[in-house]
Short mmCIF file of C-alpha atoms and ligand atoms in Angstrom, two decimals:
data_model
loop_
_atom_site.label_atom_id
_atom_site.label_comp_id
_atom_site.label_asym_id
_atom_site.label_seq_id
_atom_site.Cartn_x
_atom_site.Cartn_y
_atom_site.Cartn_z
CA MET A 1314 0.00 -0.25 0.14
CA PRO A 1315 1.35 3.28 -1.18
CA ARG A 1316 1.85 5.81 1.78
CA MET A 1317 2.69 9.05 0.03
CA GLU A 1318 4.33 12.08 1.70
CA ARG A 1319 2.20 14.98 0.86
CA GLY A 1320 2.71 16.78 -2.95
CA THR A 1321 3.62 13.38 -4.05
CA TYR A 1322 0.87 11.45 -5.69
CA ASP A 1323 0.68 8.06 -7.29
CA GLN A 1324 0.13 8.54 -11.35
CA ASP A 1325 -2.26 5.65 -11.00
CA LEU A 1326 -4.26 7.44 -8.27
CA LEU A 1327 -4.18 10.60 -10.36
CA ALA A 1328 -5.48 8.70 -13.38
CA LEU A 1329 -8.22 6.85 -11.47
CA LEU A 1330 -9.41 10.82 -9.94
CA ARG A 1331 -9.65 11.56 -13.27
CA ASN A 1332 -11.25 8.41 -14.46
CA ALA A 1333 -13.24 6.75 -11.92
CA ARG A 1334 -17.26 6.41 -12.93
CA HIS A 1335 -18.33 6.82 -9.07
CA ILE A 1336 -16.64 9.13 -6.50
CA VAL A 1337 -17.33 8.60 -2.90
CA ALA A 1338 -15.99 10.71 -0.13
CA LEU A 1339 -16.77 10.15 3.22
CA THR A 1340 -15.97 13.00 5.57
CA GLY A 1341 -15.57 13.25 9.48
CA ALA A 1342 -14.65 16.12 11.86
CA GLY A 1343 -11.15 16.52 11.00
CA ILE A 1344 -12.03 18.17 7.61
CA SER A 1345 -14.11 20.80 9.39
CA ALA A 1346 -10.87 21.31 12.16
CA GLU A 1347 -9.19 23.89 9.99
CA SER A 1348 -12.38 25.88 9.72
CA GLY A 1349 -12.19 26.06 13.78
CA ILE A 1350 -14.35 23.21 14.76
CA PRO A 1351 -12.86 20.93 17.26
CA THR A 1352 -13.32 17.16 16.59
CA PHE A 1353 -14.48 15.28 19.70
CA ARG A 1354 -10.94 14.04 20.19
CA GLN A 1355 -9.31 17.39 20.27
CA ALA A 1356 -9.97 19.32 24.11
CA GLN A 1357 -13.16 21.61 24.44
CA THR A 1358 -11.95 25.18 25.58
CA GLY A 1359 -12.94 27.33 27.86
CA LEU A 1360 -16.24 26.53 29.80
CA TRP A 1361 -16.54 23.51 28.48
CA ALA A 1362 -12.93 22.00 29.04
CA GLN A 1363 -14.06 19.70 31.87
CA TYR A 1364 -16.59 17.94 29.98
CA ASN A 1365 -16.31 14.71 27.60
CA PRO A 1366 -18.22 15.31 24.65
CA ASN A 1367 -18.64 11.88 24.14
CA GLU A 1368 -20.41 12.24 27.54
CA LEU A 1369 -22.87 15.46 26.77
CA ALA A 1370 -23.57 13.63 23.06
CA THR A 1371 -26.01 11.09 24.23
CA ALA A 1372 -30.18 10.81 24.95
CA GLN A 1373 -29.28 10.00 28.65
CA ALA A 1374 -27.33 12.98 29.04
CA PHE A 1375 -30.17 14.90 27.50
CA ARG A 1376 -32.59 13.33 30.46
CA GLN A 1377 -30.12 13.90 33.13
CA ASN A 1378 -29.45 17.39 32.56
CA PRO A 1379 -31.29 19.01 29.45
CA ARG A 1380 -30.27 22.10 30.13
CA LEU A 1381 -26.33 21.55 30.40
CA VAL A 1382 -26.38 19.52 26.86
CA TRP A 1383 -28.44 22.33 25.03
CA GLU A 1384 -26.38 25.23 26.04
CA TRP A 1385 -23.14 23.00 24.85
CA TYR A 1386 -25.10 22.90 21.73
CA SER A 1387 -25.46 26.60 21.48
CA TRP A 1388 -21.83 27.11 22.11
CA ARG A 1389 -21.21 24.58 19.18
CA ARG A 1390 -23.78 26.37 16.96
CA GLN A 1391 -22.18 29.44 17.65
CA ILE A 1392 -18.67 28.37 16.71
CA VAL A 1393 -20.55 26.92 13.66
CA SER A 1394 -22.17 29.44 12.18
CA GLN A 1395 -18.84 31.70 12.72
CA ALA A 1396 -17.09 29.28 10.47
CA GLU A 1397 -16.21 29.27 6.85
CA PRO A 1398 -15.57 26.11 4.34
CA ASN A 1399 -11.99 25.59 4.22
CA PRO A 1400 -9.64 24.50 1.33
CA GLY A 1401 -10.30 21.10 2.23
CA HIS A 1402 -14.12 21.64 1.97
CA ILE A 1403 -13.55 23.65 -1.21
CA ALA A 1404 -11.56 20.95 -3.04
CA LEU A 1405 -14.28 18.46 -2.69
CA ALA A 1406 -16.98 21.16 -3.91
CA LYS A 1407 -14.97 21.21 -7.07
CA LEU A 1408 -14.40 17.07 -7.32
CA GLU A 1409 -18.07 17.07 -7.51
CA GLU A 1410 -18.16 19.31 -10.43
CA LEU A 1411 -15.44 18.29 -12.30
CA THR A 1412 -16.71 14.67 -11.59
CA LEU A 1413 -20.26 15.62 -12.81
CA SER A 1414 -19.13 17.54 -15.61
CA ARG A 1415 -17.57 14.31 -16.97
CA GLU A 1416 -20.63 12.34 -16.51
CA ALA A 1417 -19.39 10.57 -13.63
CA SER A 1418 -21.17 10.12 -10.46
CA PHE A 1419 -19.81 11.82 -7.06
CA THR A 1420 -21.62 11.43 -3.68
CA LEU A 1421 -20.57 12.98 -0.77
CA ILE A 1422 -21.31 11.20 2.87
CA THR A 1423 -20.57 13.22 5.73
CA GLN A 1424 -20.62 12.52 9.77
CA ASN A 1425 -20.34 15.99 10.39
CA VAL A 1426 -23.26 18.20 11.49
CA ASP A 1427 -21.88 21.65 10.69
CA GLY A 1428 -23.19 21.76 6.69
CA LEU A 1429 -20.05 23.31 5.69
CA HIS A 1430 -20.05 20.74 2.71
CA GLN A 1431 -23.19 22.99 1.64
CA ARG A 1432 -21.56 26.23 1.88
CA ALA A 1433 -18.68 25.03 0.09
CA GLY A 1434 -21.33 24.33 -3.33
CA ASN A 1435 -21.86 20.75 -2.77
CA ARG A 1436 -25.31 19.98 -4.06
CA SER A 1437 -26.50 17.30 -2.01
CA PRO A 1438 -24.33 15.45 0.79
CA ILE A 1439 -26.15 12.76 2.86
CA GLU A 1440 -25.59 13.54 6.55
CA LEU A 1441 -25.48 10.74 8.52
CA HIS A 1442 -25.39 12.45 11.93
CA GLY A 1443 -27.69 14.96 11.03
CA ASN A 1444 -27.65 18.79 11.24
CA ILE A 1445 -26.81 20.85 14.35
CA LEU A 1446 -28.85 24.12 12.87
CA ARG A 1447 -31.84 21.96 12.88
CA THR A 1448 -34.35 21.21 15.75
CA LYS A 1449 -36.88 18.51 16.80
CA CYS A 1450 -38.54 17.95 19.36
CA PHE A 1451 -37.10 14.64 21.81
CA ASP A 1452 -40.76 13.35 22.82
CA GLU A 1453 -42.28 13.17 18.99
CA ASN A 1454 -39.34 13.47 16.78
CA THR A 1455 -40.33 15.90 14.39
CA ILE A 1456 -38.50 19.03 12.96
CA ILE A 1457 -39.44 22.22 14.57
CA GLU A 1458 -38.71 25.59 12.54
CA PHE A 1459 -40.47 28.09 15.45
CA TRP A 1460 -41.17 28.05 18.41
CA GLN A 1461 -41.63 31.01 21.37
CA ASP A 1462 -38.74 32.38 22.98
CA ALA A 1463 -40.21 32.18 26.79
CA GLY A 1464 -36.46 31.86 27.87
CA ASP A 1465 -36.89 28.34 28.87
CA ILE A 1466 -33.55 26.35 28.52
CA PRO A 1467 -34.41 23.98 26.64
CA PRO A 1468 -37.18 25.50 24.69
CA HIS A 1469 -40.35 23.74 24.53
CA CYS A 1470 -41.79 22.06 21.65
CA PRO A 1471 -45.18 24.61 20.35
CA HIS A 1472 -46.78 20.99 19.58
CA CYS A 1473 -46.41 19.02 22.93
CA GLY A 1474 -44.80 21.17 25.50
CA GLY A 1475 -41.94 18.33 25.11
CA LEU A 1476 -38.48 19.54 24.85
CA LEU A 1477 -36.57 20.92 22.03
CA ARG A 1478 -33.11 18.94 21.30
CA PRO A 1479 -30.56 19.47 18.10
CA ASP A 1480 -31.44 17.20 14.98
CA VAL A 1481 -28.32 15.27 15.33
CA VAL A 1482 -27.47 11.52 16.28
CA TRP A 1483 -26.45 11.15 19.53
CA PHE A 1484 -24.28 8.16 20.18
CA GLY A 1485 -26.32 5.02 20.73
CA GLU A 1486 -29.45 6.64 18.50
CA GLU A 1487 -30.12 4.97 15.03
CA LEU A 1488 -29.07 6.43 11.97
CA PRO A 1489 -31.67 7.96 9.51
CA HIS A 1490 -32.91 5.51 7.48
CA GLU A 1491 -32.69 6.89 4.34
CA ALA A 1492 -29.38 8.43 4.76
CA LEU A 1493 -27.77 5.09 5.41
CA ARG A 1494 -29.16 3.49 2.91
CA SER A 1495 -28.17 5.84 0.38
CA ALA A 1496 -24.62 6.00 1.59
CA TRP A 1497 -24.55 1.83 1.80
CA GLU A 1498 -25.26 1.87 -1.89
CA ALA A 1499 -22.27 4.53 -2.99
CA ALA A 1500 -20.31 2.54 -1.27
CA GLU A 1501 -21.49 -0.60 -2.94
CA THR A 1502 -21.00 1.00 -6.15
CA CYS A 1503 -18.59 3.19 -6.09
CA ASP A 1504 -14.50 2.82 -7.70
CA LEU A 1505 -13.07 5.31 -5.40
CA LEU A 1506 -13.57 6.36 -1.98
CA PHE A 1507 -11.97 9.33 0.33
CA SER A 1508 -12.39 8.98 3.96
CA VAL A 1509 -11.27 11.91 5.21
CA GLY A 1510 -10.71 13.34 8.35
CA THR A 1511 -12.26 10.50 10.65
CA SER A 1512 -11.20 8.43 13.00
CA SER A 1513 -12.82 5.48 11.81
CA LEU A 1514 -14.29 4.48 15.08
CA VAL A 1515 -17.65 5.77 15.02
CA GLU A 1516 -19.82 3.32 13.46
CA PRO A 1517 -21.79 2.41 11.20
CA ALA A 1518 -19.75 4.99 9.05
CA ALA A 1519 -16.62 3.60 9.83
CA SER A 1520 -17.69 0.38 8.06
CA LEU A 1521 -18.50 2.17 4.55
CA PRO A 1522 -15.04 2.25 3.51
CA TYR A 1523 -14.82 -1.54 3.64
CA VAL A 1524 -17.97 -2.16 1.83
CA ALA A 1525 -16.37 -0.22 -0.81
CA ILE A 1526 -13.20 -2.54 -0.38
CA GLN A 1527 -15.24 -5.89 -0.85
CA PHE A 1528 -16.74 -4.42 -3.75
CA GLY A 1529 -13.50 -3.66 -5.48
CA ALA A 1530 -13.42 0.08 -5.11
CA GLN A 1531 -9.92 1.97 -4.41
CA VAL A 1532 -9.79 3.15 -0.94
CA VAL A 1533 -8.00 6.62 0.16
CA GLU A 1534 -7.54 7.70 3.62
CA ILE A 1535 -6.61 11.12 4.13
CA ASN A 1536 -5.49 12.01 8.02
CA PRO A 1537 -2.71 13.07 9.49
CA ILE A 1538 -2.47 10.10 11.68
CA GLU A 1539 -2.63 6.36 12.04
CA THR A 1540 -6.46 5.22 12.02
CA LEU A 1541 -7.72 1.59 12.06
CA LEU A 1542 -8.47 1.68 8.32
CA SER A 1543 -5.28 3.10 7.09
CA PRO A 1544 -3.99 -0.82 6.96
CA SER A 1545 -6.55 -1.43 4.88
CA ALA A 1546 -6.38 1.58 2.62
CA ASN A 1547 -4.85 1.31 -0.68
CA TYR A 1548 -3.25 4.72 -0.33
CA VAL A 1549 -2.49 6.70 2.65
CA LEU A 1550 -1.83 10.27 2.23
CA ARG A 1551 -0.62 11.82 5.23
CA GLY A 1552 -1.82 15.32 6.20
CA PRO A 1553 -4.19 17.62 6.75
CA SER A 1554 -7.13 17.80 4.55
CA GLY A 1555 -6.59 21.51 3.88
CA ILE A 1556 -3.62 20.81 2.18
CA VAL A 1557 -3.79 17.48 0.76
CA LEU A 1558 -6.94 17.72 -1.13
CA PRO A 1559 -6.25 21.25 -2.97
CA GLU A 1560 -2.87 19.71 -3.83
CA LEU A 1561 -3.93 16.13 -5.23
CA LEU A 1562 -6.57 17.78 -7.30
CA LEU A 1563 -4.06 20.32 -8.68
CA ALA A 1564 -1.77 17.45 -9.26
CA ALA A 1565 -4.60 15.85 -11.32
CA PHE A 1566 -6.41 18.30 -13.18
CA GLY A 1567 -4.17 21.34 -13.21
CA ARG A 1568 -5.16 23.87 -15.30
CA GLN A 1569 -8.54 22.52 -15.64
CA LEU A 1570 -9.62 23.38 -12.28
CA ASP A 1571 -9.16 27.45 -13.18
CA GLU A 1572 -11.91 26.80 -15.48
CA THR A 1573 -14.25 25.33 -13.18
P1 LIG B 2784 -13.13 12.33 15.44
O1 LIG B 2784 -13.03 13.85 16.24
O2 LIG B 2784 -13.21 11.14 15.88
O3 LIG B 2784 -12.00 11.97 14.40
C1 LIG B 2784 -11.12 13.42 13.91
C2 LIG B 2784 -10.56 12.76 12.84
O4 LIG B 2784 -9.76 13.81 12.14
C3 LIG B 2784 -9.23 12.12 13.70
O5 LIG B 2784 -8.65 10.85 13.34
C4 LIG B 2784 -8.02 13.17 13.28
O6 LIG B 2784 -6.57 12.85 13.40
C5 LIG B 2784 -8.49 13.81 11.98
N1 LIG B 2784 -8.16 14.93 11.43
C6 LIG B 2784 -7.49 15.92 12.35
N2 LIG B 2784 -7.25 17.08 11.79
C7 LIG B 2784 -7.62 16.99 10.80
C8 LIG B 2784 -7.37 17.62 9.33
N3 LIG B 2784 -6.79 19.06 9.35
N4 LIG B 2784 -7.39 17.28 8.21
C9 LIG B 2784 -7.80 15.77 8.10
N5 LIG B 2784 -7.98 15.15 9.42
C10 LIG B 2784 -7.75 15.54 10.63
O7 LIG B 2784 -14.45 12.46 14.36
P2 LIG B 2784 -15.26 11.43 13.54
O8 LIG B 2784 -14.27 10.38 13.48
O9 LIG B 2784 -16.19 12.25 12.81
O10 LIG B 2784 -16.51 10.99 14.71
C11 LIG B 2784 -16.76 11.44 15.76
C12 LIG B 2784 -18.45 12.04 15.63
O11 LIG B 2784 -18.50 13.52 16.69
C13 LIG B 2784 -18.49 12.41 14.11
O12 LIG B 2784 -19.71 11.52 13.93
C14 LIG B 2784 -19.49 13.52 14.11
O13 LIG B 2784 -20.86 13.61 14.14
C15 LIG B 2784 -19.59 14.84 15.35
N6 LIG B 2784 -18.92 15.89 15.66
C16 LIG B 2784 -19.10 16.56 14.09
C17 LIG B 2784 -18.21 17.71 14.24
C18 LIG B 2784 -18.77 18.55 13.23
O14 LIG B 2784 -19.60 18.45 12.36
N7 LIG B 2784 -17.79 19.40 12.63
C19 LIG B 2784 -17.36 17.76 15.02
C20 LIG B 2784 -17.13 17.42 15.70
C21 LIG B 2784 -17.53 15.64 16.67
#
């Protein structure tokens, strides 16, 4: 398996990037790290440094202390709304455009809840873990767009009076069925899959690269550090995605990039 230093890219990989019939990019929190959104494994800052995100992002934590969990998400929502897509997000949007323009398929699957892929220009990413900017009723599981701000934290559902929560998938919860079905289908039908900025620990997303391998695709990992997936990937590109992805696109498409 080629493990390449940044800046040197295997010619077979570049050819695949230009000719693949279906490219999948699976992204995790790492792709947004360079936009200033911390991953769960990076230390939380300030007020939240004493809390473990893995213990706040659960239904049990919400039941025990809904105010604490709501406030943690309000803080994260504020970080997300101030963040901008970085060169890694923008490179994936360009790759989608280039791939579609030669009538091949492109599927972006993200575990992120920050909406930065859409803001970078990707058309319809599959959001496996929901979106932090949406809110739903904890009891009825329906999306709520408007509610009266009576000063309660969390606010109450205007229909049933239950508590409101972010529309994200917490640890131990099921993923949205249609998103998972589409992601699985994409992994089975692609010929090239990128796993970008994910620790490959959180299931079921962590299985998608292995599904792709099983169905004959080449898998490329982009991550500054070794993950569980690394030994199984066909190519491992070590480095931050905000640098590796634009470099890789430049190596594969050169001046064609300026025309998009
Ligand atoms: P993770 O925190 O477990 O792992 C992040 C991975 O990104 C690590 O392997 C790390 O080495 C890598 N990384 C760090 N900086 C990078 C960079 N500049 N370029 C490329 N890779 C980099 O994240 P995860 O595997 O996605 O799982 C945690 C869960 O937490 C996700 O399912 C997600 O729903 C949620 N989460 C989302 C966000 C977000 O929406 N931005 C942020 C934090 C957590």
